[in-house]
XYZ file of C-alpha atoms in Angstrom:
521
model
C 15.530 -22.203 80.995
C 17.091 -24.941 78.601
C 16.394 -22.704 75.642
C 18.048 -19.798 77.236
C 21.322 -21.944 77.996
C 21.157 -23.315 74.447
C 20.989 -19.843 72.900
C 23.791 -18.411 75.122
C 26.056 -21.385 74.432
C 25.348 -20.801 70.492
C 25.877 -16.982 70.833
C 29.360 -17.750 72.386
C 30.372 -19.933 69.625
C 28.888 -17.934 67.056
C 30.932 -14.784 68.218
C 34.133 -17.071 68.141
C 33.441 -18.113 64.484
C 32.573 -14.465 63.552
C 35.714 -13.244 64.904
C 37.749 -15.989 63.277
C 36.291 -15.380 59.939
C 36.193 -11.477 59.941
C 39.459 -10.988 57.724
C 38.339 -13.694 55.309
C 34.820 -12.119 54.941
C 36.027 -8.470 54.271
C 38.373 -9.912 51.882
C 35.764 -11.996 50.088
C 33.362 -8.917 49.659
C 36.306 -6.815 48.442
C 37.346 -9.275 45.931
C 33.754 -9.966 44.640
C 32.844 -6.218 44.261
C 36.227 -5.707 42.709
C 36.021 -8.624 39.962
C 32.136 -9.084 39.511
C 30.907 -5.630 39.900
C 34.062 -3.764 38.453
C 34.554 -1.530 41.530
C 38.199 -1.006 40.796
C 38.863 2.720 41.434
C 39.306 4.282 44.849
C 36.185 6.277 45.430
C 37.692 9.642 46.125
C 39.858 9.433 42.785
C 36.674 8.365 40.832
C 34.660 11.361 42.327
C 37.623 13.737 41.672
C 37.999 12.624 38.000
C 34.184 12.570 37.228
C 33.773 16.105 38.708
C 36.532 17.288 36.563
C 34.976 15.536 33.716
C 37.949 13.337 32.975
C 37.578 9.659 31.935
C 37.552 6.819 34.298
C 37.845 3.579 32.348
C 37.689 0.126 33.731
C 39.172 -2.597 31.502
C 37.951 -5.605 33.726
C 39.920 -8.628 32.743
C 39.392 -10.539 35.968
C 36.361 -12.552 34.741
C 38.294 -13.892 31.761
C 40.944 -15.316 34.055
C 38.279 -16.675 36.388
C 36.231 -18.283 33.831
C 39.156 -20.430 32.773
C 39.170 -22.135 36.066
C 35.378 -22.250 36.723
C 34.591 -23.502 33.151
C 37.383 -26.164 33.057
C 35.908 -27.535 36.400
C 32.517 -27.644 34.547
C 34.117 -29.735 31.764
C 36.042 -32.077 34.270
C 33.707 -32.539 37.111
C 34.649 -35.217 39.691
C 32.407 -38.149 40.041
C 31.825 -40.351 42.984
C 32.354 -44.173 42.759
C 31.450 -46.576 45.538
C 33.500 -49.697 46.531
C 33.002 -52.524 49.144
C 35.163 -51.786 52.314
C 34.645 -54.964 54.285
C 33.664 -58.702 53.779
C 29.898 -58.064 54.382
C 29.734 -55.339 51.793
C 28.533 -56.538 48.343
C 30.016 -55.375 44.862
C 26.584 -55.225 43.309
C 25.124 -53.123 46.304
C 28.167 -50.895 45.915
C 27.296 -50.411 42.102
C 23.595 -49.625 43.141
C 24.833 -47.208 45.669
C 26.948 -45.441 42.922
C 24.051 -45.228 40.736
C 21.862 -43.831 43.329
C 24.346 -41.124 44.159
C 24.314 -40.339 40.403
C 20.642 -40.046 40.566
C 20.766 -38.020 43.686
C 22.945 -35.431 41.926
C 20.989 -35.392 38.741
C 17.377 -34.940 40.402
C 18.728 -32.187 42.804
C 20.792 -30.445 40.068
C 23.946 -31.124 42.103
C 26.149 -29.663 39.122
C 24.688 -26.062 39.837
C 25.716 -26.659 43.592
C 29.248 -27.582 42.500
C 29.744 -24.839 39.964
C 28.325 -22.274 42.303
C 30.711 -23.248 45.154
C 33.916 -23.431 42.845
C 32.864 -20.014 41.163
C 32.704 -18.353 44.861
C 36.088 -20.035 45.672
C 37.588 -18.562 42.511
C 36.249 -15.180 42.706
C 35.991 -14.814 46.747
C 38.224 -17.397 48.164
C 35.613 -20.058 49.262
C 32.218 -21.429 48.611
C 29.881 -24.176 50.030
C 27.732 -27.151 49.282
C 24.941 -28.537 51.511
C 23.482 -32.034 51.789
C 19.776 -32.099 52.869
C 16.838 -34.540 53.178
C 13.305 -34.075 51.718
C 10.159 -36.086 50.856
C 10.307 -37.791 47.665
C 6.835 -36.590 46.792
C 4.169 -34.473 48.265
C 2.010 -37.436 48.773
C 4.757 -39.771 49.905
C 6.419 -40.642 53.249
C 9.602 -41.795 51.497
C 12.609 -39.519 52.031
C 15.224 -38.634 49.428
C 18.625 -37.239 49.867
C 19.598 -33.902 47.917
C 22.359 -31.678 47.168
C 21.697 -28.075 47.658
C 23.245 -24.970 46.292
C 24.605 -22.173 48.599
C 24.388 -18.788 46.761
C 25.642 -16.690 49.467
C 28.598 -18.209 51.271
C 28.586 -15.443 53.872
C 25.477 -16.956 55.551
C 27.639 -19.662 56.780
C 29.991 -19.815 59.680
C 32.252 -22.942 60.003
C 34.073 -24.313 62.964
C 37.015 -22.001 63.876
C 38.832 -25.183 65.450
C 38.612 -27.053 62.153
C 42.062 -28.158 60.596
C 40.816 -30.285 57.739
C 40.165 -29.166 54.062
C 36.843 -30.611 53.797
C 34.823 -29.948 57.020
C 35.008 -33.623 58.225
C 36.087 -32.561 61.688
C 33.560 -29.817 62.225
C 31.758 -30.032 65.525
C 29.779 -26.679 65.141
C 28.488 -24.698 62.292
C 26.027 -21.903 61.780
C 23.685 -21.040 58.801
C 21.923 -17.783 59.201
C 18.962 -16.481 57.289
C 16.895 -13.220 57.307
C 13.302 -13.371 57.186
C 10.628 -10.911 56.859
C 8.329 -10.484 59.874
C 5.361 -11.947 57.931
C 7.341 -14.860 56.669
C 8.849 -15.494 60.183
C 5.335 -15.400 61.721
C 3.916 -17.839 58.937
C 6.860 -20.280 59.484
C 7.034 -20.221 63.206
C 3.628 -19.277 64.563
C 3.438 -17.606 67.888
C 7.190 -17.331 68.251
C 8.986 -14.295 69.569
C 10.420 -12.218 66.629
C 13.753 -11.540 68.097
C 16.838 -11.710 65.850
C 19.686 -14.114 66.720
C 22.539 -11.984 67.755
C 20.790 -8.679 66.667
C 23.311 -6.461 68.520
C 26.178 -7.836 66.379
C 24.201 -7.180 62.955
C 22.531 -3.913 63.556
C 24.102 -2.700 60.249
C 22.219 -5.379 58.304
C 18.881 -5.967 60.314
C 15.933 -3.857 60.139
C 12.864 -3.612 62.165
C 10.999 -5.650 59.501
C 13.446 -8.499 59.389
C 14.317 -11.357 61.852
C 17.624 -13.229 61.762
C 17.317 -16.815 62.445
C 20.189 -19.359 62.687
C 20.621 -23.265 62.032
C 22.892 -24.313 64.801
C 24.777 -27.516 63.922
C 26.255 -29.325 66.741
C 28.151 -32.648 66.632
C 29.274 -34.439 69.734
C 30.853 -37.890 70.505
C 28.556 -40.345 72.225
C 29.213 -43.866 73.472
C 27.550 -46.670 71.780
C 27.323 -50.473 71.622
C 27.892 -52.473 68.519
C 26.838 -56.052 68.014
C 28.103 -59.002 65.886
C 25.398 -61.035 64.751
C 25.392 -64.806 63.647
C 25.201 -63.859 60.040
C 28.362 -62.030 60.238
C 26.558 -58.746 60.203
C 27.988 -55.869 62.656
C 25.445 -53.004 63.408
C 24.773 -50.645 66.435
C 22.521 -52.008 69.202
C 19.939 -49.376 68.378
C 19.415 -50.580 64.921
C 19.361 -54.272 66.150
C 16.541 -53.331 68.603
C 14.678 -51.575 66.089
C 14.599 -54.740 63.778
C 14.477 -57.248 66.572
C 11.435 -59.326 65.365
C 12.984 -59.413 61.827
C 16.219 -60.922 63.013
C 14.393 -63.316 65.374
C 12.228 -64.596 62.616
C 15.250 -65.190 60.378
C 17.000 -67.009 63.383
C 19.828 -64.412 63.595
C 21.337 -64.025 67.269
C 23.938 -61.860 68.725
C 27.299 -63.605 69.028
C 29.362 -60.766 70.451
C 29.270 -57.118 71.518
C 31.648 -54.350 72.312
C 31.628 -50.681 73.558
C 32.352 -47.989 70.853
C 31.800 -44.359 70.044
C 29.819 -42.611 67.366
C 28.841 -39.145 66.750
C 25.340 -37.575 67.341
C 24.655 -34.394 65.121
C 21.816 -32.027 66.164
C 20.201 -29.241 64.078
C 18.623 -26.522 66.036
C 16.905 -23.471 64.577
C 17.341 -20.431 66.808
C 15.958 -17.038 67.063
C 17.280 -14.657 69.631
C 14.551 -15.717 72.199
C 13.992 -19.520 71.766
C 14.751 -22.704 70.061
C 12.163 -22.825 67.232
C 12.957 -26.299 66.013
C 15.078 -29.325 67.078
C 15.907 -32.407 64.939
C 18.557 -35.071 65.211
C 20.321 -35.586 61.871
C 20.668 -39.133 60.780
C 24.356 -38.954 59.662
C 27.552 -38.515 61.664
C 28.923 -35.531 59.750
C 27.620 -31.984 59.625
C 26.282 -31.609 56.101
C 27.924 -28.428 55.014
C 30.976 -28.711 52.836
C 33.283 -26.055 51.870
C 35.188 -25.741 48.675
C 38.234 -23.607 49.422
C 40.447 -21.304 47.166
C 44.113 -21.081 48.256
C 44.659 -21.841 51.936
C 47.172 -20.249 54.055
C 48.071 -20.639 57.727
C 49.595 -17.769 59.669
C 50.122 -17.811 63.371
C 47.289 -20.296 63.932
C 44.804 -18.505 61.762
C 43.501 -19.681 58.458
C 43.258 -17.509 55.364
C 41.369 -18.234 52.092
C 42.547 -16.179 48.899
C 40.876 -16.125 45.656
C 42.301 -16.578 42.193
C 42.164 -12.781 41.367
C 43.213 -11.392 44.905
C 46.960 -10.848 44.190
C 46.201 -9.415 40.626
C 44.133 -6.729 41.833
C 47.022 -4.125 41.809
C 48.140 -5.151 38.401
C 44.270 -4.594 37.256
C 44.189 -1.110 38.947
C 47.562 -0.281 36.987
C 45.897 -1.384 33.735
C 42.832 0.721 34.321
C 45.112 3.760 35.148
C 47.383 3.561 32.077
C 44.576 2.949 29.705
C 42.774 5.763 31.038
C 45.750 7.882 30.626
C 46.409 6.921 26.969
C 42.705 7.533 26.272
C 42.675 10.819 27.982
C 45.613 11.942 25.981
C 43.965 11.232 22.769
C 40.613 12.586 23.750
C 42.222 15.840 24.649
C 44.229 16.210 21.284
C 41.320 18.032 19.261
C 41.238 20.559 21.928
C 44.750 21.545 21.657
C 44.735 25.458 21.637
C 45.162 27.736 18.486
C 48.343 29.693 18.464
C 48.751 33.042 16.472
C 49.543 36.763 16.786
C 47.743 38.802 19.380
C 44.267 39.778 18.175
C 44.065 37.400 15.433
C 40.538 36.238 16.520
C 39.014 39.547 16.512
C 37.759 39.053 13.047
C 35.209 36.596 14.136
C 35.415 35.766 17.902
C 32.294 33.743 18.127
C 33.596 31.126 15.830
C 37.020 31.259 17.366
C 35.484 30.610 20.704
C 33.790 27.429 19.661
C 36.493 26.292 17.119
C 37.309 23.175 19.405
C 33.777 22.047 19.896
C 31.983 22.810 16.470
C 32.731 22.418 12.914
C 32.802 25.670 10.888
C 33.132 25.949 7.108
C 35.594 28.744 7.267
C 37.384 30.708 9.992
C 38.663 34.397 9.206
C 41.688 35.825 11.180
C 43.442 39.232 11.515
C 46.979 39.777 10.629
C 49.422 38.314 8.227
C 50.317 35.287 10.104
C 47.844 32.433 10.087
C 47.052 30.838 13.305
C 47.779 27.031 13.837
C 47.248 24.295 16.107
C 49.943 22.332 18.064
C 50.125 19.283 16.008
C 49.149 15.797 18.012
C 52.006 13.703 18.546
C 49.900 10.615 19.083
C 49.327 8.509 22.381
C 52.274 8.458 24.809
C 54.255 5.289 24.248
C 55.226 5.090 27.980
C 51.543 4.791 29.038
C 50.956 2.077 26.376
C 54.032 0.251 27.487
C 52.908 0.430 31.066
C 49.342 -0.939 30.258
C 51.147 -3.926 28.677
C 53.329 -4.424 31.639
C 50.202 -4.471 33.750
C 48.583 -6.957 31.481
C 51.645 -9.317 31.653
C 51.716 -9.019 35.516
C 48.182 -10.258 35.760
C 49.044 -13.456 33.772
C 52.040 -14.123 35.661
C 50.298 -13.498 39.033
C 47.215 -15.901 38.200
C 49.558 -18.488 36.174
C 47.042 -18.268 33.118
C 48.983 -17.059 29.811
C 47.936 -16.152 26.402
C 47.458 -19.643 25.086
C 45.198 -20.499 28.012
C 43.235 -17.440 27.066
C 42.691 -18.661 23.347
C 45.612 -16.526 21.708
C 47.470 -17.884 18.764
C 51.190 -18.950 19.579
C 53.978 -20.717 17.629
C 52.745 -24.114 18.114
C 51.379 -25.860 15.009
C 50.692 -29.420 16.102
C 47.428 -30.263 18.131
C 49.416 -32.164 20.784
C 51.776 -28.924 21.356
C 48.868 -26.590 21.361
C 46.987 -28.637 24.166
C 50.184 -28.888 26.197
C 50.730 -25.110 26.216
C 47.014 -24.472 26.989
C 47.442 -27.056 29.919
C 50.122 -24.918 31.484
C 47.380 -22.631 32.700
C 45.479 -25.558 34.100
C 48.546 -26.734 36.071
C 48.913 -23.218 37.508
C 45.358 -23.232 38.854
C 44.920 -27.048 39.600
C 44.616 -26.466 43.288
C 41.093 -24.886 42.796
C 40.122 -28.269 40.907
C 41.674 -30.395 43.560
C 39.890 -28.555 46.330
C 36.727 -29.209 44.662
C 37.376 -32.773 44.250
C 38.173 -33.072 48.014
C 34.811 -31.256 48.877
C 33.051 -33.697 46.493
C 34.841 -36.640 48.172
C 33.383 -35.573 51.340
C 29.862 -35.257 49.952
C 30.301 -38.903 49.110
C 31.307 -39.729 52.549
C 28.171 -37.976 53.766
C 25.911 -39.638 51.147
C 27.230 -43.038 51.977
C 26.643 -42.331 55.764
C 23.119 -41.190 55.019
C 21.988 -43.840 52.611
C 21.539 -46.707 55.041
C 19.349 -44.358 57.398
C 17.348 -42.745 54.593
C 16.725 -45.792 52.451
C 16.440 -48.249 55.300
C 13.269 -50.011 54.352
C 12.030 -51.994 51.252
C 11.487 -49.672 48.319
C 11.970 -48.912 44.605
C 14.802 -46.637 44.066
C 15.950 -45.125 40.542
C 19.630 -45.400 39.963
C 21.656 -43.763 37.051
C 24.200 -45.575 34.920
C 27.544 -43.759 33.842
C 25.791 -43.403 30.491
C 23.037 -41.358 32.289
C 20.599 -44.286 31.616
C 18.087 -44.602 34.490
C 16.675 -47.886 35.807
C 14.676 -48.907 38.889
C 16.071 -51.397 41.363
C 14.297 -52.904 44.428
C 16.458 -52.605 47.645
C 16.473 -54.055 51.016
C 14.246 -56.951 50.006
C 14.730 -60.222 48.065
C 14.189 -60.219 44.342
C 13.792 -63.431 42.240
C 16.562 -63.811 39.425
C 16.126 -65.310 35.947
C 17.933 -68.383 37.126
C 15.540 -68.894 39.990
C 18.050 -67.493 42.745
C 17.280 -64.802 45.148
C 19.074 -61.488 45.241
C 19.124 -59.079 48.226
C 20.638 -55.609 47.656
C 20.744 -54.503 51.336
C 21.795 -50.818 51.568
C 22.008 -51.126 55.330
C 24.421 -53.920 55.560
C 28.310 -53.544 55.224
C 30.648 -50.915 54.980
C 31.544 -48.991 51.834
C 34.160 -46.554 50.721
C 34.570 -44.266 47.648
C 36.862 -42.929 45.172
C 36.569 -39.652 43.279
C 37.465 -39.553 39.510
C 38.089 -36.235 37.824
C 38.216 -36.081 34.126
C 35.828 -35.869 30.954
C 32.092 -36.965 31.277
C 31.155 -40.237 29.878
C 29.697 -38.528 26.740
C 32.939 -36.659 26.207
C 35.004 -39.953 26.581
C 32.582 -41.624 24.031
C 32.920 -38.865 21.559
C 36.703 -38.828 21.912
C 36.843 -42.559 21.415
C 34.765 -42.361 18.304
C 36.832 -39.615 16.916
C 39.979 -41.655 17.654
C 38.554 -44.878 15.922
C 37.633 -42.764 12.880
C 41.183 -41.333 12.594
C 42.601 -45.000 12.903
C 40.385 -46.203 10.063
C 41.468 -43.419 7.872
C 45.067 -44.015 8.654
C 44.605 -47.659 7.890
C-alpha cells in the first residue's frame, strides 16, 4: 500500500512537471532538429520541390553562431574557490577543499559535463549537470563524489514551482530512463516490468522497454543543533554518532536549540512498485540546470536557445540561395529559337541539344536558330540572401568580427575589442553556466563533510594541475613538531566562482607579456 501511495503521488507531480514543460520541450526538439540536423524546409515544400526535380539547398549557418558561444565557454570555464565562512572554519582546510573539488572535476571529467550542458542550452534552451557518489575503487568502501554528464536533457523534469536560476529551491525532480526487458530484469530481479506513467508515453514505449524514474523529493524536517565546549556547532545526530570520540577528548555540550534542515530522498520507481529507496547525504537535489535565455510570461517560464529567433532568417537564406542557384542551373536549358521546321534536318540531335554536347547541329532554313542569352543570376535574389545573413547576425548579436572576418581595425587591441562585442551580446549564456557551477560548488561543499567524514588520504589538485595527497580528519605531525588537523567535517565554508582563462593560459599570457617588455626595454 505504501508503494502504491508513493507512486500515485509521484505520478501526480510528474503530470504537473510534464504539463509545465510541454511547450519548452517541443521548442527544444524543433530547435535541435533545425540547427543540428539541418531540417530547415517545411516537409511539404521539400517534397514538392524534390518531386519536380528542383534544388532544395540548406546553407546551415546556425552551428557557426552557436560554436562562438560554446567554444568561448570552453576557453573561459568558471572555477570554484572555497573560503571559510565562520570562526570554526580553517583557511588551510578551505584550500584543501578547493583542491579536492578540482580533483573531483578532473577525475570525473566534469569539463565534459559542463560543455554538454552549455551546448544543449545554446542549441536547445537548457541543459543539465548531475552530482553523484560512487565507490573510489572496486575493492574499496571509500565513497567519492563525481560530476556526471547529462546527454539528453529531455530525460529530466524539474520542479514547476521553482523560481531560482540554479535549482536550489527544487523540492521535486524526475530523471526517467528506458530499459530493455532483459536489462530491467537483470537490474531489478523479480520486479514487475511495468513502465512508469506508461499511458502518457505510449508513443515512445514499446513492449520490449520499461520506463523507470528516479523520483527526487526534498522536504523540510526539524532538527536540533548542539554547541560544544570547543566552539564546534553540529547537528545532534552527528554528535551521537561520534559520542565516544567527543567523550574521550573531554568535549561537552554547552548549548542546544531547535532548527530546521532538509531531507532529500531518492526513489527508483516503476509503474508498479518502489524499486530502490536511498536517503541522499546532502540537502539539495543534485540536478543542476544550465538555462539559455529565460522568460516569464503569465506565471510560466520559457527558455530560448541562441538560434531560436534566427530560424526565420535562416529559412530566408536557404530560399534565396536556392532560388539563385536554380536560376543559374536552368540557364543551359534555355530553349532554341528559330523559324518553324528548322530542327527537321536532324531532329534527334536537336532533341538532346540541351543535355548532350554535339560536334555540329544542322538546321533547315535561311535563319540560324539561337538561344536566349543568359543574363546572370538575379540580383534581387542575391541581395535578399545577404539581407537574411545580416538578419541572423543582428538577431544573435554575433557579427563578422566575432566570426573571424577581417575588418578595418589594425591594432591588436582594436581587433580584440571588436571581437568582444559578440561575447557581450551572448554573455548571458556564460553567466548562466557560472550560476550553475556555483550551485554545483554549494552541493559539493554540502556533500564533502558527509562523504569524506572519516580519516583518509585524499588527492587534491592545485591551480597548476599538480596533484598531491593529503591526510584529512586526523592529526598530522608537522616539520616544526606541531600537529595539524584538517577536519573537513568542522566549520562552515562558502565559495566564489571565478570566470576567465585557465591557469595555463594565464601563465602563457604572462610569459608573452614579460618577453615583450624585455624586448621593448
